PDB file of C-alpha atoms in Angstrom:
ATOM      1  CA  UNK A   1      -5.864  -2.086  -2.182  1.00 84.00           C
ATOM      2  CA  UNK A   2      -4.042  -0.836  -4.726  1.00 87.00           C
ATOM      3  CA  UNK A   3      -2.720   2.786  -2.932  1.00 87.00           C
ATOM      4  CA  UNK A   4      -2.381   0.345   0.115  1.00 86.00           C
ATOM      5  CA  UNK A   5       0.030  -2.130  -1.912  1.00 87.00           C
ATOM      6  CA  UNK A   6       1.993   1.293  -3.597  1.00 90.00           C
ATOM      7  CA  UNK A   7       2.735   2.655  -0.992  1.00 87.00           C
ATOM      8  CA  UNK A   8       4.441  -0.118   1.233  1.00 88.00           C
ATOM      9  CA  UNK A   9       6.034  -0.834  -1.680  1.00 90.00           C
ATOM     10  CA  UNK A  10       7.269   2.292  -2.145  1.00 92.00           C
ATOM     11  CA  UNK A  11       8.596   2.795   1.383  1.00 90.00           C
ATOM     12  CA  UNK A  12      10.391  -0.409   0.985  1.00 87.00           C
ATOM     13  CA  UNK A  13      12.214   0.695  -2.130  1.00 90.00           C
ATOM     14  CA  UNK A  14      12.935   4.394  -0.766  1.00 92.00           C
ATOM     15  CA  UNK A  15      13.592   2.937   3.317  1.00 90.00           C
ATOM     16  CA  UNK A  16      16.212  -0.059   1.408  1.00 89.00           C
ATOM     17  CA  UNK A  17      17.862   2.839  -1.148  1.00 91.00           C
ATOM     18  CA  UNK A  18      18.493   5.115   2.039  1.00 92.00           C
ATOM     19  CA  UNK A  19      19.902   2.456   3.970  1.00 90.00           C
ATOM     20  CA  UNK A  20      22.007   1.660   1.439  1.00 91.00           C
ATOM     21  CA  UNK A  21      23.654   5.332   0.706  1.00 93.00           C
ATOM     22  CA  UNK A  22      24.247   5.798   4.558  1.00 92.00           C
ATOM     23  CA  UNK A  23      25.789   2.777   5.029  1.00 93.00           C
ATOM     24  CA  UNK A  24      28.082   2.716   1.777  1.00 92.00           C
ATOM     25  CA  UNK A  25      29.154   6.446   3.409  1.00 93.00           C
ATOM     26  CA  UNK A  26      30.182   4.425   6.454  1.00 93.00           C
ATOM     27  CA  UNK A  27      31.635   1.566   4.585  1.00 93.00           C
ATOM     28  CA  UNK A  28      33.896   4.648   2.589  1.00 93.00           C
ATOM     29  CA  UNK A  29      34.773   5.876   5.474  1.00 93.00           C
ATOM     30  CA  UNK A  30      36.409   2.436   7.599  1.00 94.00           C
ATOM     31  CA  UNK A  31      37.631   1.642   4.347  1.00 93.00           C
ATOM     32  CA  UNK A  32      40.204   5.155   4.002  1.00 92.00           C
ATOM     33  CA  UNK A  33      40.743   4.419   7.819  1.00 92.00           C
ATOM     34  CA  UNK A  34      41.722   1.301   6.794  1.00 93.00           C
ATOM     35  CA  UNK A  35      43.990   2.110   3.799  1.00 93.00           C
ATOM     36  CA  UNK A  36      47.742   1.989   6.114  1.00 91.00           C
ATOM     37  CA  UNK A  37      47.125  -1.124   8.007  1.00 91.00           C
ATOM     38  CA  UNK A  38      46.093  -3.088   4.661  1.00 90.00           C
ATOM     39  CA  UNK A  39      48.909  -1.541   2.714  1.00 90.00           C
ATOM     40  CA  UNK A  40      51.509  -2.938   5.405  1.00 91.00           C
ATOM     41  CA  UNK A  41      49.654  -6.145   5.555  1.00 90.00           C
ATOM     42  CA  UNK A  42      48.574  -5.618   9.753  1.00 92.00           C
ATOM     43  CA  UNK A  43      46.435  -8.037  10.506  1.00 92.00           C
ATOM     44  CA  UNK A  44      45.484  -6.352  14.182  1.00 93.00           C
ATOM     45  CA  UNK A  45      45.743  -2.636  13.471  1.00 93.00           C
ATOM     46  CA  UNK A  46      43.265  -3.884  10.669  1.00 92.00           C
ATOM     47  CA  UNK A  47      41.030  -5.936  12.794  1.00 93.00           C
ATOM     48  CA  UNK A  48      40.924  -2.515  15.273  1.00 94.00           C
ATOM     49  CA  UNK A  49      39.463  -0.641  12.847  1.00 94.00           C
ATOM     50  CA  UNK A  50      36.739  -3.201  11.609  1.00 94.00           C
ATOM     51  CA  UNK A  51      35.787  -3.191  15.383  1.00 93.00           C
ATOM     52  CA  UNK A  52      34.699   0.231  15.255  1.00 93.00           C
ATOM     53  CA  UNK A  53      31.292  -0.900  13.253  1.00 93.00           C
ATOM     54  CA  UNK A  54      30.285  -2.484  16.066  1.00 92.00           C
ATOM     55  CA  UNK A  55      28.654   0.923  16.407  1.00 92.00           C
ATOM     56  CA  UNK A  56      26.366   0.439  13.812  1.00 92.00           C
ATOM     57  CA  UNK A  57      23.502  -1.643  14.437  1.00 91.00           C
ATOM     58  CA  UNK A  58      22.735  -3.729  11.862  1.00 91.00           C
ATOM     59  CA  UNK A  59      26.295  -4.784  11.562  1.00 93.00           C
ATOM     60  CA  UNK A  60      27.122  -8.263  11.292  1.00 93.00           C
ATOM     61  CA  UNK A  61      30.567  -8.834  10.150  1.00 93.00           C
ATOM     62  CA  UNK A  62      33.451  -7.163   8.231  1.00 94.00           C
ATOM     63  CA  UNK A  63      36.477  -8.141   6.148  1.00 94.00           C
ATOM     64  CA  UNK A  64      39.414  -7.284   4.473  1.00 94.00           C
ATOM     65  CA  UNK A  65      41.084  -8.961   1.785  1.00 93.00           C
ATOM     66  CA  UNK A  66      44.372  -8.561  -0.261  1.00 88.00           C
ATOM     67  CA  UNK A  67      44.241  -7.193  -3.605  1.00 83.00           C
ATOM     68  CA  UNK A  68      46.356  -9.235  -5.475  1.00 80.00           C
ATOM     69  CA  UNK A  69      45.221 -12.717  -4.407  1.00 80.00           C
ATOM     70  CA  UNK A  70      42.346 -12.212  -2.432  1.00 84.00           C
ATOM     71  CA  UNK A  71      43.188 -13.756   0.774  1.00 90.00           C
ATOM     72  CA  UNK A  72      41.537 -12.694   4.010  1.00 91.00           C
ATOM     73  CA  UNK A  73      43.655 -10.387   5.803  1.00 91.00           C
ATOM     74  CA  UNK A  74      41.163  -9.734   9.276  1.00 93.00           C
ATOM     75  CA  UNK A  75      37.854 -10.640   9.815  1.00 93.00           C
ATOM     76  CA  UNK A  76      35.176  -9.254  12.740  1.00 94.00           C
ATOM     77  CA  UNK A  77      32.182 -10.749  13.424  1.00 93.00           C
ATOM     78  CA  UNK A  78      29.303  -9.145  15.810  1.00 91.00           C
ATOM     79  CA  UNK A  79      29.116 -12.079  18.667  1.00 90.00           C
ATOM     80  CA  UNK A  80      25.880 -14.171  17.839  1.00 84.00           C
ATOM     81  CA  UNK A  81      26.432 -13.801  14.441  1.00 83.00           C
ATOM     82  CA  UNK A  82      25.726 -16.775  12.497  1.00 81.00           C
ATOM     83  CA  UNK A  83      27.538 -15.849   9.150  1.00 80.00           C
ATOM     84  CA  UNK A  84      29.502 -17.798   6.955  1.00 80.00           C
ATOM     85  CA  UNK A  85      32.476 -15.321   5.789  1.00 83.00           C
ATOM     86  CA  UNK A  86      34.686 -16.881   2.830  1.00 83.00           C
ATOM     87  CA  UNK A  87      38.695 -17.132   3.468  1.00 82.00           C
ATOM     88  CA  UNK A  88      39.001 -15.893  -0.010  1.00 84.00           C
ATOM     89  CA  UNK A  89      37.260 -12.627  -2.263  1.00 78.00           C
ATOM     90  CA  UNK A  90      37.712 -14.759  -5.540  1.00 70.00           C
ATOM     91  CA  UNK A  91      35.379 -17.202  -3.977  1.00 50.00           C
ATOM     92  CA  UNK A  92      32.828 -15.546  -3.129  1.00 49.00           C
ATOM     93  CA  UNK A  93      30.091 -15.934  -6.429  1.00 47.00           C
ATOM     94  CA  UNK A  94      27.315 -13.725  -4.582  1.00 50.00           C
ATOM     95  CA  UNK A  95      27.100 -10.222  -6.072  1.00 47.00           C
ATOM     96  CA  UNK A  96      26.888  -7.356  -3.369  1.00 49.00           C
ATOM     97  CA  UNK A  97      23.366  -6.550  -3.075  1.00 48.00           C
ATOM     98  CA  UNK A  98      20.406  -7.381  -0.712  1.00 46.00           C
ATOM     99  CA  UNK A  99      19.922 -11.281  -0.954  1.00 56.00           C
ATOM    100  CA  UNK A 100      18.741 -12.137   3.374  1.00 73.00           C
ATOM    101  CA  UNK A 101      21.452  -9.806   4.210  1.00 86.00           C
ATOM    102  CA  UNK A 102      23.152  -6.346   2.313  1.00 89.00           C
ATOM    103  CA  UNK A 103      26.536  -6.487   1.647  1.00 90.00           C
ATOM    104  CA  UNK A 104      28.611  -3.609   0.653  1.00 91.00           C
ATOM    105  CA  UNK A 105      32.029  -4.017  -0.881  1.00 91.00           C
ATOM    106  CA  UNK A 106      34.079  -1.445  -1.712  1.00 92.00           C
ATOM    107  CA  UNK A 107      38.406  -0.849  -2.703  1.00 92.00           C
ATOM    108  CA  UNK A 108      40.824   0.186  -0.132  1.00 92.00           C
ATOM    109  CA  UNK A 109      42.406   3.643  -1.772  1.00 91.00           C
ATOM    110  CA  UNK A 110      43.507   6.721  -1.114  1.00 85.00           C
ATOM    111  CA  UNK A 111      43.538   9.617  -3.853  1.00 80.00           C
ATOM    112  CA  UNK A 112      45.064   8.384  -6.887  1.00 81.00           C
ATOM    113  CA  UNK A 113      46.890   5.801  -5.440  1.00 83.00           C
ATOM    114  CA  UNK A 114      45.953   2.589  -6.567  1.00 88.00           C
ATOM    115  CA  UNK A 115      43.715  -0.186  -4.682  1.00 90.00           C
ATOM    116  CA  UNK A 116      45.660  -1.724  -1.719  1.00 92.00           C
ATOM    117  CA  UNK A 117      42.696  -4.195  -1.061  1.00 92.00           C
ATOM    118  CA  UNK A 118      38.882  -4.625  -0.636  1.00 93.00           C
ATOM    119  CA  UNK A 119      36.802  -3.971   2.344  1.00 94.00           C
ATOM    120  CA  UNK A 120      33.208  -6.385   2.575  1.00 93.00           C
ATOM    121  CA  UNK A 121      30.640  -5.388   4.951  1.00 93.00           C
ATOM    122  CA  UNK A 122      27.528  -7.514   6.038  1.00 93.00           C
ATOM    123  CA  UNK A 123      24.869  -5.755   7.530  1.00 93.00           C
ATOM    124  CA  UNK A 124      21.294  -7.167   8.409  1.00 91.00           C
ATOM    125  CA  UNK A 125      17.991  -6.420   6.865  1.00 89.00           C
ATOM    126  CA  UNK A 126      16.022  -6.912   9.774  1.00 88.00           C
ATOM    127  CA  UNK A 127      15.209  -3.807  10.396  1.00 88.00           C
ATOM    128  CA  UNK A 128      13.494  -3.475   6.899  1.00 88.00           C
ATOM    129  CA  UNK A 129      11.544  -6.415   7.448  1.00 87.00           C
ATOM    130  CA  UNK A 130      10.231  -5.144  10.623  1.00 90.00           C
ATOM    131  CA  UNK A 131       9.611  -1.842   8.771  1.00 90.00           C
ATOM    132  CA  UNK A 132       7.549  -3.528   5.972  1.00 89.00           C
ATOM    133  CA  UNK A 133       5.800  -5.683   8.280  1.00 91.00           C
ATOM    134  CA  UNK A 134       4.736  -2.468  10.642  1.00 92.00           C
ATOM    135  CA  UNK A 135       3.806  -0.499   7.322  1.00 90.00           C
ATOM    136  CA  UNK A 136       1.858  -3.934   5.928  1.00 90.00           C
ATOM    137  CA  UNK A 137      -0.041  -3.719   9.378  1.00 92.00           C
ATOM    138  CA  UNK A 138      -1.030  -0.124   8.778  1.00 91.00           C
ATOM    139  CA  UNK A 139      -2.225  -0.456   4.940  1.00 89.00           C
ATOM    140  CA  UNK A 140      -4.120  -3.250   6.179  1.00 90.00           C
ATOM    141  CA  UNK A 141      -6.047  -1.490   9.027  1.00 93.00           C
ATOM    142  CA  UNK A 142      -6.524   1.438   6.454  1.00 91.00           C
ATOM    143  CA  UNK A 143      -7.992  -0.791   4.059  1.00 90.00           C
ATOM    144  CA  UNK A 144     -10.087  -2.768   6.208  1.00 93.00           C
ATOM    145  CA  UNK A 145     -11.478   0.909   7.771  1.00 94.00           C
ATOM    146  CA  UNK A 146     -12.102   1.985   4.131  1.00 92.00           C
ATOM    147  CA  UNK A 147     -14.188  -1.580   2.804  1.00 92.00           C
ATOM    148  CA  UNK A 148     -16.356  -0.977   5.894  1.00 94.00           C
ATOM    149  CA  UNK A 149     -16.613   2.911   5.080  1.00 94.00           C
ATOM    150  CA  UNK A 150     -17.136   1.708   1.803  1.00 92.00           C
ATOM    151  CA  UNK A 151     -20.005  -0.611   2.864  1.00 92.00           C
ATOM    152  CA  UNK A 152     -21.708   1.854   5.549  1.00 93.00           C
ATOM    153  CA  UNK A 153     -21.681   4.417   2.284  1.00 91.00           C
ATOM    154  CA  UNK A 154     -22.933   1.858  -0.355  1.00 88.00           C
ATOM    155  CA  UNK A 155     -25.830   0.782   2.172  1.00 86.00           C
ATOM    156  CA  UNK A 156     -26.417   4.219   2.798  1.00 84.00           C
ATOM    157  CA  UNK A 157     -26.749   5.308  -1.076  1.00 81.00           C
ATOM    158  CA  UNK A 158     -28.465   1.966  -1.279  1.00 79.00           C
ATOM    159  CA  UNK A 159     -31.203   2.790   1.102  1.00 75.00           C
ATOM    160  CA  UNK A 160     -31.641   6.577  -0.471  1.00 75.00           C
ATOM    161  CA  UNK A 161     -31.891   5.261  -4.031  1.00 77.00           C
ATOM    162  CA  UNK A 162     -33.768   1.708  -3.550  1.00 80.00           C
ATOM    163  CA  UNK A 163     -36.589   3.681  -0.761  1.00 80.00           C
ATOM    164  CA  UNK A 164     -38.170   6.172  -3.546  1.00 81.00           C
ATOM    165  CA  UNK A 165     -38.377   3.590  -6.555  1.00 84.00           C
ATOM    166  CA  UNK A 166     -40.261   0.812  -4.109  1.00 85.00           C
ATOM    167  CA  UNK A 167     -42.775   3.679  -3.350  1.00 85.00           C
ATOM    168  CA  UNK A 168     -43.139   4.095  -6.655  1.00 85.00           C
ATOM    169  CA  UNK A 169     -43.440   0.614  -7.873  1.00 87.00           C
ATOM    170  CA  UNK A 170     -45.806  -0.215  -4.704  1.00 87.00           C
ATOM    171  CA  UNK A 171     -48.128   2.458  -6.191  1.00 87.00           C
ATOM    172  CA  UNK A 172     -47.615   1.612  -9.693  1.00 87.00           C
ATOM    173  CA  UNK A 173     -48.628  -1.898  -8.517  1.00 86.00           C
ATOM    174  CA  UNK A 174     -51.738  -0.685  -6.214  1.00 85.00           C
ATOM    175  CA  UNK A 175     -53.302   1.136  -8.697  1.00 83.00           C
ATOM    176  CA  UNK A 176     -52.790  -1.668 -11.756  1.00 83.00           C
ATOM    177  CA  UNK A 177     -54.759  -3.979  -9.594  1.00 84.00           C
ATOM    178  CA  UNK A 178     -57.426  -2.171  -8.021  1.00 81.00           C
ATOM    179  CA  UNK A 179     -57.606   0.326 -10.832  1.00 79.00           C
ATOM    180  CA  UNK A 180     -57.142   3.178  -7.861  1.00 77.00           C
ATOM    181  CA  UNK A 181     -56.447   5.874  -9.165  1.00 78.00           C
ATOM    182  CA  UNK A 182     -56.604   7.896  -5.867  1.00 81.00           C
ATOM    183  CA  UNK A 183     -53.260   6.393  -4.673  1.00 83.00           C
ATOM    184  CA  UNK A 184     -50.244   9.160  -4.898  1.00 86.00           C
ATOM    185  CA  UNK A 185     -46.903   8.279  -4.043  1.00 84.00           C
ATOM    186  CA  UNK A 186     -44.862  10.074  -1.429  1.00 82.00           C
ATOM    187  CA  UNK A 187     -41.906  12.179  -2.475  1.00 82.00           C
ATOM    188  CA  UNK A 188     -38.796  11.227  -0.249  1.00 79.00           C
ATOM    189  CA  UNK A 189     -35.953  13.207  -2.326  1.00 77.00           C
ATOM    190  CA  UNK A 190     -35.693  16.273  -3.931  1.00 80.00           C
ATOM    191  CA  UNK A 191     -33.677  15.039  -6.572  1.00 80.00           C
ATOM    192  CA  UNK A 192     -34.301  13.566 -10.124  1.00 83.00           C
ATOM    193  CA  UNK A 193     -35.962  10.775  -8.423  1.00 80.00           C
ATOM    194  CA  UNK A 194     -38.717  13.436  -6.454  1.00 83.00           C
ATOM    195  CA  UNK A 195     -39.932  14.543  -9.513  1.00 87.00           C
ATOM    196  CA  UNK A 196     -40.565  11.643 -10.697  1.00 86.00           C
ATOM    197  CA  UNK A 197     -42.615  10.705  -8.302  1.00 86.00           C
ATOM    198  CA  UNK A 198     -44.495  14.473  -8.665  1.00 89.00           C
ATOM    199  CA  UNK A 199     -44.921  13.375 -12.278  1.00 90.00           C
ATOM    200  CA  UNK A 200     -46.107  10.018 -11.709  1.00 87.00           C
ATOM    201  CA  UNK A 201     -48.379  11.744  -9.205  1.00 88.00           C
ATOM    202  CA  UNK A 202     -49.563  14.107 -11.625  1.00 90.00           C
ATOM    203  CA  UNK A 203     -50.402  11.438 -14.261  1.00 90.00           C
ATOM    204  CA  UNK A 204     -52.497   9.967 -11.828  1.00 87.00           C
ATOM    205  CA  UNK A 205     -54.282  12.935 -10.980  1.00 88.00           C
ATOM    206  CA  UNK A 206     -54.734  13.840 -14.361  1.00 90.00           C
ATOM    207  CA  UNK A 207     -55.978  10.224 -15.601  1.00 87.00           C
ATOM    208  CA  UNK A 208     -58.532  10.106 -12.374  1.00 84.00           C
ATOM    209  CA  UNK A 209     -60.052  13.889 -13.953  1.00 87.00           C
ATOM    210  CA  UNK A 210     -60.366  12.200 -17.426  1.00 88.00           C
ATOM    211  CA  UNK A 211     -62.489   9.276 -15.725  1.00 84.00           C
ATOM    212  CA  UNK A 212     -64.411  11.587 -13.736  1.00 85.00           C
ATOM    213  CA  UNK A 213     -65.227  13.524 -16.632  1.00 88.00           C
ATOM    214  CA  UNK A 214     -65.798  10.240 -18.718  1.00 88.00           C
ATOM    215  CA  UNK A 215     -67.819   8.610 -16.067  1.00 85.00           C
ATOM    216  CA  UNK A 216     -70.495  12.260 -16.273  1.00 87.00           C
ATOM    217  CA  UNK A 217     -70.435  12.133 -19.811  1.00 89.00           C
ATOM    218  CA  UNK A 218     -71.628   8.372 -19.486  1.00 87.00           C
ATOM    219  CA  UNK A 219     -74.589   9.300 -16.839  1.00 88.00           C
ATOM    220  CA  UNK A 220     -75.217  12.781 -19.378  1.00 85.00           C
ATOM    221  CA  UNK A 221     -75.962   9.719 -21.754  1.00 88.00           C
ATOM    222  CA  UNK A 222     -78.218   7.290 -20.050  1.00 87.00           C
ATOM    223  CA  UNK A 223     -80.120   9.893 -19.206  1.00 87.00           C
ATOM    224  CA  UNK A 224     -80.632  11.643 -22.517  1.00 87.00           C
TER     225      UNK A 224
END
């Protein structure tokens, strides 16, 4: 359960990360295409360029805003998109980050020159979740395929360890009630558990020569 839990959790942290560095490349990259437009304040040169991350996916809608009071200069939405995109950056109190969506914000510059605006990007998670819920499935068929192992194994060792100390307690118990001392034990491993059967076998044997040799002694008696 434990290697099982790791390593979804693991993917998901790795699989998020790596989505994240792609898409902030791609995000860089809109944004210097972006750089002219914003600094001349063109609304539809600007929205042309957002429209190019309709390419992408897991694109949901883009933005550019003013750097000096924050305004909304363009705005593109992937159709079906149910997003809520504020008029205004200064507004907007969520950090970037993944919350139910990523969103990657990042300056609109070139070289040295200095920040002509900001460039949002909201892309969807979706894929992750279906990633994390396909890797969930698999860690929980390998985990239910290793408790059964587990079980088949434990019944197994179970069966191997419980079979040789019966035969020796059914013996144990034989001769303590008929006093039988002719009853031997079978030996069913060769391990640690084998010879002690061959040793309580060879008590036996040694306590039935005693009582033969008591039991002549005793008749060597009455007759003398």
């Amino acid at each position: 359960l434990l290697a099982c839990g790791s390593f979804v959790y693991y993917d998901r942290i790795t699989s998020a990360a790596s989505k994240r560095d792609t898409l902030s490349v791609l995000v860089a990259s809109v944004s210097n295409s972006a750089f002219g437009p914003t600094a001349f304040q063109d609304p539809d040169s600007s929205l042309t360029i957002l429209k190019t991350l309709a390419s992408e996916p897991s694109a949901m809608a883009a933005a550019i805003y003013g750097v000096e009071d924050g305004k909304r200069l363009s705005l593109w939405k992937r159709p079906g998109a149910n997003l809520q995109v504020v008029d205004t950056l200064k507004a907007e109190t969520r950090p970037d980050g993944y919350t139910d969506v990523l969103q990657i914000s990042t300056p609109i510059a070139q070289g040295d020159q200095p920040a002509v605006g900001t460039l949002r990007v909201v892309f969807s998670t979706h894929d992750l979740a279906v990633r994390t819920q396909r890797f969930l499935q698999i860690a929980g068929s390998v985990l239910v395929i290793s408790v059964l192992l587990a079980a088949l194994c434990a019944s197994l060792a179970h069966k191997l360890l419980t079979r040789p100390v019966s035969i020796l307690a059914a013996a144990a118990h034989q001769v303590q009630a008929r006093q039988d001392f002719d009853v031997r034990a079978e030996r069913v491993s060769n391990d640690e558990l084998g010879s002690l059967t061959d040793a309580f076998n060879a008590m036996l044997a040694m306590i039935q020569t005693r009582d033969r040799e008591l039991e002549k002694h005793r008749h060597g008696l009455e007759e003398l």
